[in-house]
Short mmCIF file of C-alpha atoms and ligand atoms in Angstrom, two decimals:
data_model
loop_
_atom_site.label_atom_id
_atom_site.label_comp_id
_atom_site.label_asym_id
_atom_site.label_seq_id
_atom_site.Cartn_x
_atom_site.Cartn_y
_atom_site.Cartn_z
CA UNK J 1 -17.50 21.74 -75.76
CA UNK J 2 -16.86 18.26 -75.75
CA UNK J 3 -18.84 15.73 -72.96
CA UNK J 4 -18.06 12.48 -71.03
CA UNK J 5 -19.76 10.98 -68.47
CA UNK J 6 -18.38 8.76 -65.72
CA UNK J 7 -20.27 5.86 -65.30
CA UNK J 8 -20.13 2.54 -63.29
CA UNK J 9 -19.24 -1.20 -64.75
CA UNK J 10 -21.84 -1.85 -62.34
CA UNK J 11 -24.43 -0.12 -63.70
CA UNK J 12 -23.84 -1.41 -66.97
CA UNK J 13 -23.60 -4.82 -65.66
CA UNK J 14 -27.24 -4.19 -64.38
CA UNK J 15 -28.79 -2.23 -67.01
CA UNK J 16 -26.95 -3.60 -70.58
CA UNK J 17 -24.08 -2.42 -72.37
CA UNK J 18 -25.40 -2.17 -75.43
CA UNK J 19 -28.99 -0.43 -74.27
CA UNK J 20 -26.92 2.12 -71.80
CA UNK J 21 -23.91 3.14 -73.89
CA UNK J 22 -26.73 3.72 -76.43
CA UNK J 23 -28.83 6.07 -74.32
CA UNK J 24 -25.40 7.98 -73.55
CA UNK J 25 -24.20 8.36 -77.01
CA UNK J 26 -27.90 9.43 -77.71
CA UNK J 27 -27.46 12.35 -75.23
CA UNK J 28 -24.33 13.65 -77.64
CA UNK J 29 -22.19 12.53 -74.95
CA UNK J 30 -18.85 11.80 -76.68
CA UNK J 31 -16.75 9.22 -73.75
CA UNK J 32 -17.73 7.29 -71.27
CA UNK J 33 -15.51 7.43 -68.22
CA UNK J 34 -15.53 4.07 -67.04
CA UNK J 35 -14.12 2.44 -63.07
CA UNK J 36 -11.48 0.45 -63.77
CA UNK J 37 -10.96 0.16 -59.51
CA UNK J 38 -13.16 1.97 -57.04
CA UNK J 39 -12.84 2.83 -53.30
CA UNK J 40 -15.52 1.74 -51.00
CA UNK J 41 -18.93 3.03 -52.18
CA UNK J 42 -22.45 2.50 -51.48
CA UNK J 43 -23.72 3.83 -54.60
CA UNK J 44 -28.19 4.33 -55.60
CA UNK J 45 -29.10 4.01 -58.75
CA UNK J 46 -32.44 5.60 -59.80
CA UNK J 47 -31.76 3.47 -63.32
CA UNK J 48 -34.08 0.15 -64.20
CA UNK J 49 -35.39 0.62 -60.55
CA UNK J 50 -33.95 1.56 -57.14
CA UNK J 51 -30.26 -0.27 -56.90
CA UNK J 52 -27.69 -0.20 -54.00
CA UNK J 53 -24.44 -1.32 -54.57
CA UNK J 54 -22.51 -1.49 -51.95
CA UNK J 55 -18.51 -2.24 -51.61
CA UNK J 56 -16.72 -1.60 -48.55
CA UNK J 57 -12.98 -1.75 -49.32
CA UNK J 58 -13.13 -1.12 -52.83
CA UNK J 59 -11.69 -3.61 -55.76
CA UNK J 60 -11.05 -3.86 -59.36
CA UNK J 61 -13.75 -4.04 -61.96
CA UNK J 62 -11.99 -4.72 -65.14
CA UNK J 63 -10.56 -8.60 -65.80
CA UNK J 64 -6.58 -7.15 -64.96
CA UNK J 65 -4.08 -10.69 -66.08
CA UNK J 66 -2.69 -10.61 -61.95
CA UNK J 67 0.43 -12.12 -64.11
CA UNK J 68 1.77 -9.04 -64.98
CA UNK J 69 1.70 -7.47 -61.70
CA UNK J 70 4.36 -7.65 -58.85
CA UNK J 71 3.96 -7.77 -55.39
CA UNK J 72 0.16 -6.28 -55.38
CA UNK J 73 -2.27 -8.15 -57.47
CA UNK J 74 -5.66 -7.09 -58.32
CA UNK J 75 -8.40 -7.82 -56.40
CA UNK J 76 -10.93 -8.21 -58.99
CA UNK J 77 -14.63 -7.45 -57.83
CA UNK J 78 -16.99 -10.29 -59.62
CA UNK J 79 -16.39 -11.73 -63.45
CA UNK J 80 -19.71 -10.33 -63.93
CA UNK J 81 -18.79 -6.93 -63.98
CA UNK J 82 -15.30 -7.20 -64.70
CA UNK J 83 -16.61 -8.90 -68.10
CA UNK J 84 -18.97 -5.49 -68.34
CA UNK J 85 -15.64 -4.04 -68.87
CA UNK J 86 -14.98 -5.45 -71.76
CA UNK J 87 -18.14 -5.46 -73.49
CA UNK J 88 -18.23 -1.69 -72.68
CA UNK J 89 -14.97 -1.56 -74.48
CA UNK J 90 -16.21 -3.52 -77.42
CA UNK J 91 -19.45 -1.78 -77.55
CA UNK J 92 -17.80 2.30 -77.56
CA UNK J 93 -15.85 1.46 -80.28
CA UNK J 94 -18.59 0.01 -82.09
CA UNK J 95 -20.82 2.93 -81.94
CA UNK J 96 -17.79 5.61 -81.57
CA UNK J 97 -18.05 6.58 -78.02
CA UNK J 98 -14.74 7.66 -76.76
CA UNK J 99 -13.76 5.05 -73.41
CA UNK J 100 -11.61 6.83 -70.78
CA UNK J 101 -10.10 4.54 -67.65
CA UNK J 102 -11.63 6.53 -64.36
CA UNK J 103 -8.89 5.29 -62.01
CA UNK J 104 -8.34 5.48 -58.61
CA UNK J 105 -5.09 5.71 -57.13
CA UNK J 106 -4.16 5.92 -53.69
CA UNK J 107 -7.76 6.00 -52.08
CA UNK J 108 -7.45 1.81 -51.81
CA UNK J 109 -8.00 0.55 -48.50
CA UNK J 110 -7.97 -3.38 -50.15
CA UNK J 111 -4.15 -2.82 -51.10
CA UNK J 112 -3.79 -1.22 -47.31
CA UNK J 113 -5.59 -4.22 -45.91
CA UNK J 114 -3.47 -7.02 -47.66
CA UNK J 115 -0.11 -5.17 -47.94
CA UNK J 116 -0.11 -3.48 -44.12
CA UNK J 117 3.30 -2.03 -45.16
CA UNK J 118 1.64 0.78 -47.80
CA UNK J 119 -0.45 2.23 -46.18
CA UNK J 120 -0.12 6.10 -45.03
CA UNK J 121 1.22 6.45 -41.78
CA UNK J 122 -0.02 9.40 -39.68
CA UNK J 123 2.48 11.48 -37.94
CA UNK J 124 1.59 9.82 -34.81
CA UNK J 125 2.18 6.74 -35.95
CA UNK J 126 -1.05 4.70 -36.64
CA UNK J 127 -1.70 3.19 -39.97
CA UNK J 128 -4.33 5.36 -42.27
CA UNK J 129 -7.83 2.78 -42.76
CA UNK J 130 -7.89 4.48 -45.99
CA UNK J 131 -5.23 4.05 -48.50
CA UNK J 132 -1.94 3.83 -49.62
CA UNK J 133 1.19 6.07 -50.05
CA UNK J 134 2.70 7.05 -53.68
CA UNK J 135 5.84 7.43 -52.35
CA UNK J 136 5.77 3.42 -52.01
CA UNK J 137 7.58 1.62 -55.02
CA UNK J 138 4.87 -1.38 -54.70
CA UNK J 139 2.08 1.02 -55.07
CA UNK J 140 3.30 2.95 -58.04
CA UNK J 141 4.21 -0.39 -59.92
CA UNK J 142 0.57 -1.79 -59.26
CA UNK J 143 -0.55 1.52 -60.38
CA UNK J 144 1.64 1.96 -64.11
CA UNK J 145 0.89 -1.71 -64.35
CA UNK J 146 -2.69 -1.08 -64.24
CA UNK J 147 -2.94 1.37 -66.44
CA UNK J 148 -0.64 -0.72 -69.03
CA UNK J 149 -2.97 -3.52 -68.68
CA UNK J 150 -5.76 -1.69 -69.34
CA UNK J 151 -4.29 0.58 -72.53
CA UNK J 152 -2.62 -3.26 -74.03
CA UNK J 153 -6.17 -4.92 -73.43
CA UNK J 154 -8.80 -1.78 -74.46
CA UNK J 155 -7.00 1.23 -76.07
CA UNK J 156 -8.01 3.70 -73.75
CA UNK J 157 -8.28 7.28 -74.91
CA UNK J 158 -7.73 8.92 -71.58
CA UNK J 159 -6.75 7.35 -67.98
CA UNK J 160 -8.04 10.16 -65.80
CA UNK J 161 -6.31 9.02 -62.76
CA UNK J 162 -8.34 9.81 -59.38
CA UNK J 163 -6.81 10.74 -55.93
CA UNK J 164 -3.28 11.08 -56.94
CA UNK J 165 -2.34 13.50 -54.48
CA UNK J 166 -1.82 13.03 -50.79
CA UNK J 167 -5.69 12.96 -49.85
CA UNK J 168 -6.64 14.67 -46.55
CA UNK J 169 -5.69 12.06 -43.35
CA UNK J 170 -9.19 11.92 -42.14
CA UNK J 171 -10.92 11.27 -45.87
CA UNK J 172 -13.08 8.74 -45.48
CA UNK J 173 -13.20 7.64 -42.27
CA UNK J 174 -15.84 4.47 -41.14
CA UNK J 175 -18.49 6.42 -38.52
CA UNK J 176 -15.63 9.04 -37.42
CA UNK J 177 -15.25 9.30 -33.49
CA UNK J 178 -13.46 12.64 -33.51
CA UNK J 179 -15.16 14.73 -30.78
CA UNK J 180 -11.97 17.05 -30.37
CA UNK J 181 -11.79 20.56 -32.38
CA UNK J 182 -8.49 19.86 -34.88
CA UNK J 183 -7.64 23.21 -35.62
CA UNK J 184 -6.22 24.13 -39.80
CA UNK J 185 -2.85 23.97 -38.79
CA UNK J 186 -3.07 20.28 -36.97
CA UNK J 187 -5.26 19.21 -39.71
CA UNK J 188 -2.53 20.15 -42.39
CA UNK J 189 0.27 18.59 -40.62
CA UNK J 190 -1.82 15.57 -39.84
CA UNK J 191 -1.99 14.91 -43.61
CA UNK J 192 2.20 14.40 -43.81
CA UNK J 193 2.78 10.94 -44.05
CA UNK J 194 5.27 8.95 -41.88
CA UNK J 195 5.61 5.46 -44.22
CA UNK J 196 8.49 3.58 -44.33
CA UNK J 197 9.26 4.97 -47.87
CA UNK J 198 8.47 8.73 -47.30
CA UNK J 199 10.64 8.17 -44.20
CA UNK J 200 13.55 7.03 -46.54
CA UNK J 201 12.84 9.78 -49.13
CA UNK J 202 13.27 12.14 -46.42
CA UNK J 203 16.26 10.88 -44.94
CA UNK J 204 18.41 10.59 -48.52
CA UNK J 205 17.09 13.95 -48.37
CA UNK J 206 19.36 14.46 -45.30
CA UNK J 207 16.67 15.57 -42.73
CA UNK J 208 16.52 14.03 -39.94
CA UNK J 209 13.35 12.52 -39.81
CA UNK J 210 12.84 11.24 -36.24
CA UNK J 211 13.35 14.75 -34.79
CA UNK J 212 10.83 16.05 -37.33
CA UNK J 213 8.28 14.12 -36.57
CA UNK J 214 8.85 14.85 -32.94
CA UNK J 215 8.73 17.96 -33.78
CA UNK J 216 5.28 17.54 -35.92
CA UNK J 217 3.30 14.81 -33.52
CA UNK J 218 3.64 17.78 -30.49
CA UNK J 219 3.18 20.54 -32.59
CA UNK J 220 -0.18 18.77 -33.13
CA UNK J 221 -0.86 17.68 -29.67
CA UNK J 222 -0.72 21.19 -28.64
CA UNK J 223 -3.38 22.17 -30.63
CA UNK J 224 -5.80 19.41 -30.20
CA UNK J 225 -4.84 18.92 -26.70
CA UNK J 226 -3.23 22.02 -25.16
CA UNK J 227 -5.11 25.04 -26.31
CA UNK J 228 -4.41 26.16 -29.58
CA UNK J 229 -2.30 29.05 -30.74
CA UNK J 230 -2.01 28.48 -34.43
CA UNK J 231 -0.46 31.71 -35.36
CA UNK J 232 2.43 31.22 -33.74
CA UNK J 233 3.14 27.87 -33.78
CA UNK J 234 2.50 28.27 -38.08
CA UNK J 235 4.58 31.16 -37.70
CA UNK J 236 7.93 28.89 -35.70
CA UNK J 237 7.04 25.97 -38.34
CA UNK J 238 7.52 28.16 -41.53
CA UNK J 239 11.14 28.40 -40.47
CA UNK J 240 11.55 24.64 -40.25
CA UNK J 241 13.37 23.63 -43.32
CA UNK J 242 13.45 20.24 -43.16
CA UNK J 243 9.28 20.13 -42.28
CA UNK J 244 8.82 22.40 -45.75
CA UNK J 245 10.97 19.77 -47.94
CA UNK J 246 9.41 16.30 -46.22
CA UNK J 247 5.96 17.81 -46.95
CA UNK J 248 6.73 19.06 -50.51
CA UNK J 249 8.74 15.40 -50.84
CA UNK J 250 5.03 14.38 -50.15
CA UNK J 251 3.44 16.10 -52.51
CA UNK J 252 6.55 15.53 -55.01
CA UNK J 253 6.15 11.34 -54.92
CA UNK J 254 2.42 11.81 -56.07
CA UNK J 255 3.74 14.26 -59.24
CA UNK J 256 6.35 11.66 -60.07
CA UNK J 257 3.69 8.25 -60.05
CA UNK J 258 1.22 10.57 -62.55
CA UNK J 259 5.03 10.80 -64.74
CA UNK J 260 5.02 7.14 -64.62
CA UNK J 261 1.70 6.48 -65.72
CA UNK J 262 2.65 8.66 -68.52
CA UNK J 263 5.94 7.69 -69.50
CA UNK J 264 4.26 4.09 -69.74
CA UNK J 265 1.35 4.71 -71.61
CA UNK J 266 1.50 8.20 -72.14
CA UNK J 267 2.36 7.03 -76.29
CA UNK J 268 -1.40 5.75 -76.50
CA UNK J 269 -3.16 7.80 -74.03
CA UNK J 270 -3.84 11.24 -72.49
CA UNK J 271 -3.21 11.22 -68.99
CA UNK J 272 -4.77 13.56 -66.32
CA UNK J 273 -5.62 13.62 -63.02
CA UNK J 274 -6.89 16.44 -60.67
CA UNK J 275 -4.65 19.59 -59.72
CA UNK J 276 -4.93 20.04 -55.52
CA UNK J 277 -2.18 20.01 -53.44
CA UNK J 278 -2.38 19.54 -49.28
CA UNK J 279 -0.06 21.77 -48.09
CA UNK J 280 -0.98 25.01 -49.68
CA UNK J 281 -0.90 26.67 -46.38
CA UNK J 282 2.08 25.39 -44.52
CA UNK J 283 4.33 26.14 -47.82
CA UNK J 284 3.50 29.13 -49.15
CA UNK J 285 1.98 30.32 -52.38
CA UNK J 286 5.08 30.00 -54.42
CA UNK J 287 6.47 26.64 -53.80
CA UNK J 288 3.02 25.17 -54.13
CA UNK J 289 2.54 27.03 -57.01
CA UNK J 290 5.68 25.39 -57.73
CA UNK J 291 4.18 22.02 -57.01
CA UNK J 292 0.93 22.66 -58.59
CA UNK J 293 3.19 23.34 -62.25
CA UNK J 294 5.05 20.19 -61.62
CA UNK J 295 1.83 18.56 -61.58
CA UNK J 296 0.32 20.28 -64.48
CA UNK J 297 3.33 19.03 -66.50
CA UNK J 298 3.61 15.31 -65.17
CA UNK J 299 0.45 14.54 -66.69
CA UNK J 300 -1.06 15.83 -70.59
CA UNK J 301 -4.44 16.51 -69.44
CA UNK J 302 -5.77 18.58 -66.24
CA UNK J 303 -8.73 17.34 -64.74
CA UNK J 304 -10.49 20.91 -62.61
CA UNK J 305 -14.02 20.90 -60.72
CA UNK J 306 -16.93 22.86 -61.72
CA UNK J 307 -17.30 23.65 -58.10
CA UNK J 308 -13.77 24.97 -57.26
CA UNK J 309 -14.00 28.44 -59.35
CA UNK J 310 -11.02 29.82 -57.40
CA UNK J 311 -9.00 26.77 -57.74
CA UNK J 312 -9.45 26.38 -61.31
CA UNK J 313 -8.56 29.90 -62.06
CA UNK J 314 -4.91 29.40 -60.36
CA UNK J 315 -4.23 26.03 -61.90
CA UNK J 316 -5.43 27.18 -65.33
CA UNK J 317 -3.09 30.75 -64.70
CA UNK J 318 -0.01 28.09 -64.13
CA UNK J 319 -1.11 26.17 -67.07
CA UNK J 320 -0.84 29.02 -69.01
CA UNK J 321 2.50 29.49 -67.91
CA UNK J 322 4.23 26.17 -68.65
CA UNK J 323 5.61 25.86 -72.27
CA UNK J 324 2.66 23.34 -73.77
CA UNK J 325 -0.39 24.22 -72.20
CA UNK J 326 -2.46 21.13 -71.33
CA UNK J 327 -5.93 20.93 -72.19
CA UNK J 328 -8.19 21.29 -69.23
CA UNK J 329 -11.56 19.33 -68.16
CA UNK J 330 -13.71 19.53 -65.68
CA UNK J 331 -15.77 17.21 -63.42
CA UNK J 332 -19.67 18.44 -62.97
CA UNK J 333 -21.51 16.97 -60.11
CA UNK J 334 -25.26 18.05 -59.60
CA UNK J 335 -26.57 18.78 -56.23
CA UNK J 336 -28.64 15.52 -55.85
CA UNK J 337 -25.05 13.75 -55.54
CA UNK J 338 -24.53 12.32 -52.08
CA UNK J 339 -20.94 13.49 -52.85
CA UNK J 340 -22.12 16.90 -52.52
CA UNK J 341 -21.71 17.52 -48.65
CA UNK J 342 -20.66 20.49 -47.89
CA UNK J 343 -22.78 23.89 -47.88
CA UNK J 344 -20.50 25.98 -49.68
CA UNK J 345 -21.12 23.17 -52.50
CA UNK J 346 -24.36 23.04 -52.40
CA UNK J 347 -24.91 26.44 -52.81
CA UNK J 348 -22.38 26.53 -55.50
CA UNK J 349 -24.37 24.02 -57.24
CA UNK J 350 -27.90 24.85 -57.34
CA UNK J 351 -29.72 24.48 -60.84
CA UNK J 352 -30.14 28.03 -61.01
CA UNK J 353 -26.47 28.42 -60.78
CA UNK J 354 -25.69 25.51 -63.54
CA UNK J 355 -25.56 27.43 -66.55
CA UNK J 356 -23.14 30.40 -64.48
CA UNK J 357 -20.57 27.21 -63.22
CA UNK J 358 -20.15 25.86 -66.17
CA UNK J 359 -19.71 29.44 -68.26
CA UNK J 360 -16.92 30.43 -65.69
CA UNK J 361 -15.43 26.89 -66.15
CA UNK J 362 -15.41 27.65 -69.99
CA UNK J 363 -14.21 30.85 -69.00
CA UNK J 364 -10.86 29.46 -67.69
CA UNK J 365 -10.56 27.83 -70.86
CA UNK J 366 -11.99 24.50 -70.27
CA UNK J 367 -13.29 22.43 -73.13
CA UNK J 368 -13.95 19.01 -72.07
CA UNK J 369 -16.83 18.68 -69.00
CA UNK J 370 -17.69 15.24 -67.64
CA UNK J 371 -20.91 14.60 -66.13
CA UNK J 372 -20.61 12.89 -63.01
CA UNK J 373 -22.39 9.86 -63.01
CA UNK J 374 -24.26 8.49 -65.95
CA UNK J 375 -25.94 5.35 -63.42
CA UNK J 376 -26.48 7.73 -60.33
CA UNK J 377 -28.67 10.45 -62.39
CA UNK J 378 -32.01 9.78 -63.96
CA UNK J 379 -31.94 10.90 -67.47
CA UNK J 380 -34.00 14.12 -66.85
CA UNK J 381 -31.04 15.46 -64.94
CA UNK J 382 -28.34 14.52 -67.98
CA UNK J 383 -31.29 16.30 -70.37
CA UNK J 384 -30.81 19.38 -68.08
CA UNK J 385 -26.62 18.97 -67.70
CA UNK J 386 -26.52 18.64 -72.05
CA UNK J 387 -28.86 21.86 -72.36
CA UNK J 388 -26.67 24.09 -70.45
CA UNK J 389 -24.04 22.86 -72.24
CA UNK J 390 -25.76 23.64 -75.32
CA UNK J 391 -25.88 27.41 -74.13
CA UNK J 392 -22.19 27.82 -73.23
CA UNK J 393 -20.44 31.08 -75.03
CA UNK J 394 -17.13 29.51 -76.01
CA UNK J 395 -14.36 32.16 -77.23
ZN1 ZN C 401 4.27 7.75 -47.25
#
């Protein structure tokens, strides 16, 4: 089973490049997968004492040439860390650690906040605080530009691109004031997105998009406001045509930016990104299986979570399927990460449970696991992560 741990310019910044790629590659880690851009974060380090950092919009963290971009140029974070970058990249070659570009995609609130017109647009009509849409021809250029800077200035081994589907409409919201109950149905619908450019897409498409999103905005006022009746309202929607092909449209202009990133630098580098759709629910089983293959095949790697057993088993039965099998990772992330919110998680994730995840992650046929995060765990923690690697039955 091969290893990588994601791990923060930051941290490096803080703690030395040379000393903490050193203590990595002296777990038997093989890659380090290092931010190249983050979202906002307030990250604590348990590493060379207690450190917070702390970014609120996100930014970029590698030194990115802003000529080669077009309309969006990088917002680079400090030259400090940015220059981290590059002795990280200098310093895994040295000693023969792998160096993957972790890279977010549409979780950017910095792009929404300078270039208004990218954002997501809820079906209602307000702008998304949170990021930006991948239908948007800006975004995806910044995006395949990013990753070509990165391969032309590093020679990256892997750009495991974060976030690349539509994200959830509420993710991340600052102190959310949301004291209504948003039933599944409004909170699926809620995550279309109403952009200028997904608004285009769907009218070349020939739907009419005005009347559909009448149609959506009081199909979701009804059940926030009105009293909900799911059932049948889900039941009226799954005859709307035009709602099933603007959502999969959605869904579709994420699949085609992960293409991009691969036709561009796809010669030098494995590509991946993770495999979860939004709409599961409101189009069936079979066109999002549909979806989820397109996906699978966009990209050359499939990045799964340790903590989604279900979820990984469907993805890796459609990867099966398609006629060159990607290889699959997976993302670990212990139960002391602040990431780890929800209950279901942190049952799934208790220590005692460690060694069963990962088996029934190797199970699906995974053979790459990265450790999430190299700066947020002490060592003790990566000590226990390696053993339990150590133990895995690999057929
Ligand atoms: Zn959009």
């Amino acid at each position: 089973m091969r290893t990588t741990t994601y791990c923060y310019p930051w941290d490096l910044a803080r703690l030395g490049v040379a000393r903490a790629l050193g203590e990595i590659a002296g777990h038997g880690i093989q890659a380090i997968d290092l931010a190249a851009n983050y979202h906002p974060i307030d990250a604590l380090s348990p590493r060379g004492g207690v450190n917070l950092f702390s970014d609120a919009r996100g930014a970029v963290y590698f030194p990115a040439r802003a000529g080669r971009y077009g309309r969006i140029k990088p917002l680079i974070h400090s030259p400090e860390i940015a220059g981290a970058w590059s002795l990280a990249a200098e310093e895994a070659a040295r000693i023969g650690l792998g160096l993957n570009s972790w890279t977010i995609t549409l979780f950017q609130p910095w792009i929404r906040d300078a270039h208004p017109d990218c954002a997501r647009v809820l079906p209602w009509g307000d702008s998304s605080g949170s990021g930006v849409c991948a239908a948007n021809p800006d975004v995806r250029t910044y995006i395949v530009e990013l990753c070509a800077d990165l391969a032309d200035q590093f020679g990256i081994d892997l750009f495991r691109l974060e976030g690349v589907l539509p994200h959830t409409f509420d993710l991340d919201w600052l102190r959310p004031r949301a004291l209504v109950r948003i039933s599944a149905l409004a909170r699926t619908l809620s995550n279309l997105c109403f952009c200028g450019s997904c608004k285009a897409r769907g009218k070349a498409a020939g739907i009419d998009v005005s009347a559909l999103q009448a149609r959506v905005v009081r199909t979701i006022e009804a059940e926030i406001v009105g009293e909900p009746n799911s059932d049948e309202r889900a039941a009226a929607l799954a005859l709307d045509a035009d709602l099933m092909a603007f959502a999969e449209s959605h869904a579709r202009a994420s699949i085609e930016l992960v293409g991009e990133v691969a036709a561009r630098v796809g010669h030098a580098a494995r590509v991946s990104a993770n495999a979860i759709t939004p709409y599961r629910s409101l189009l069936g089983d079979a066109r999002d299986d549909a979806l989820l293959t397109g996906f699978i095949t966009a990209g050359t790697q499939v990045d799964l979570n340790v903590l989604n057993p279900a979820g990984n088993r469907l993805v890796a039965a459609l990867n099966a399927a398609v006629e060159s099998p990607r290889p699959l990772s997976a993302l670990y992330v212990t139960i002391r990460n602040p990431t780890v919110t929800s209950a279901a998680q942190v049952a799934e994730s208790g220590v005692d449970k460690m060694l069963q995840n990962l088996q029934a992650t190797a199970d699906v046929g995974v053979r790459e696991l990265s450790l999430y995060n190299y700066g947020l765990l002490p060592d003790a923690d990566v000590r226990v992560f390696m053993e339990a690697v150590g133990q895995l039955r690999l057929d």
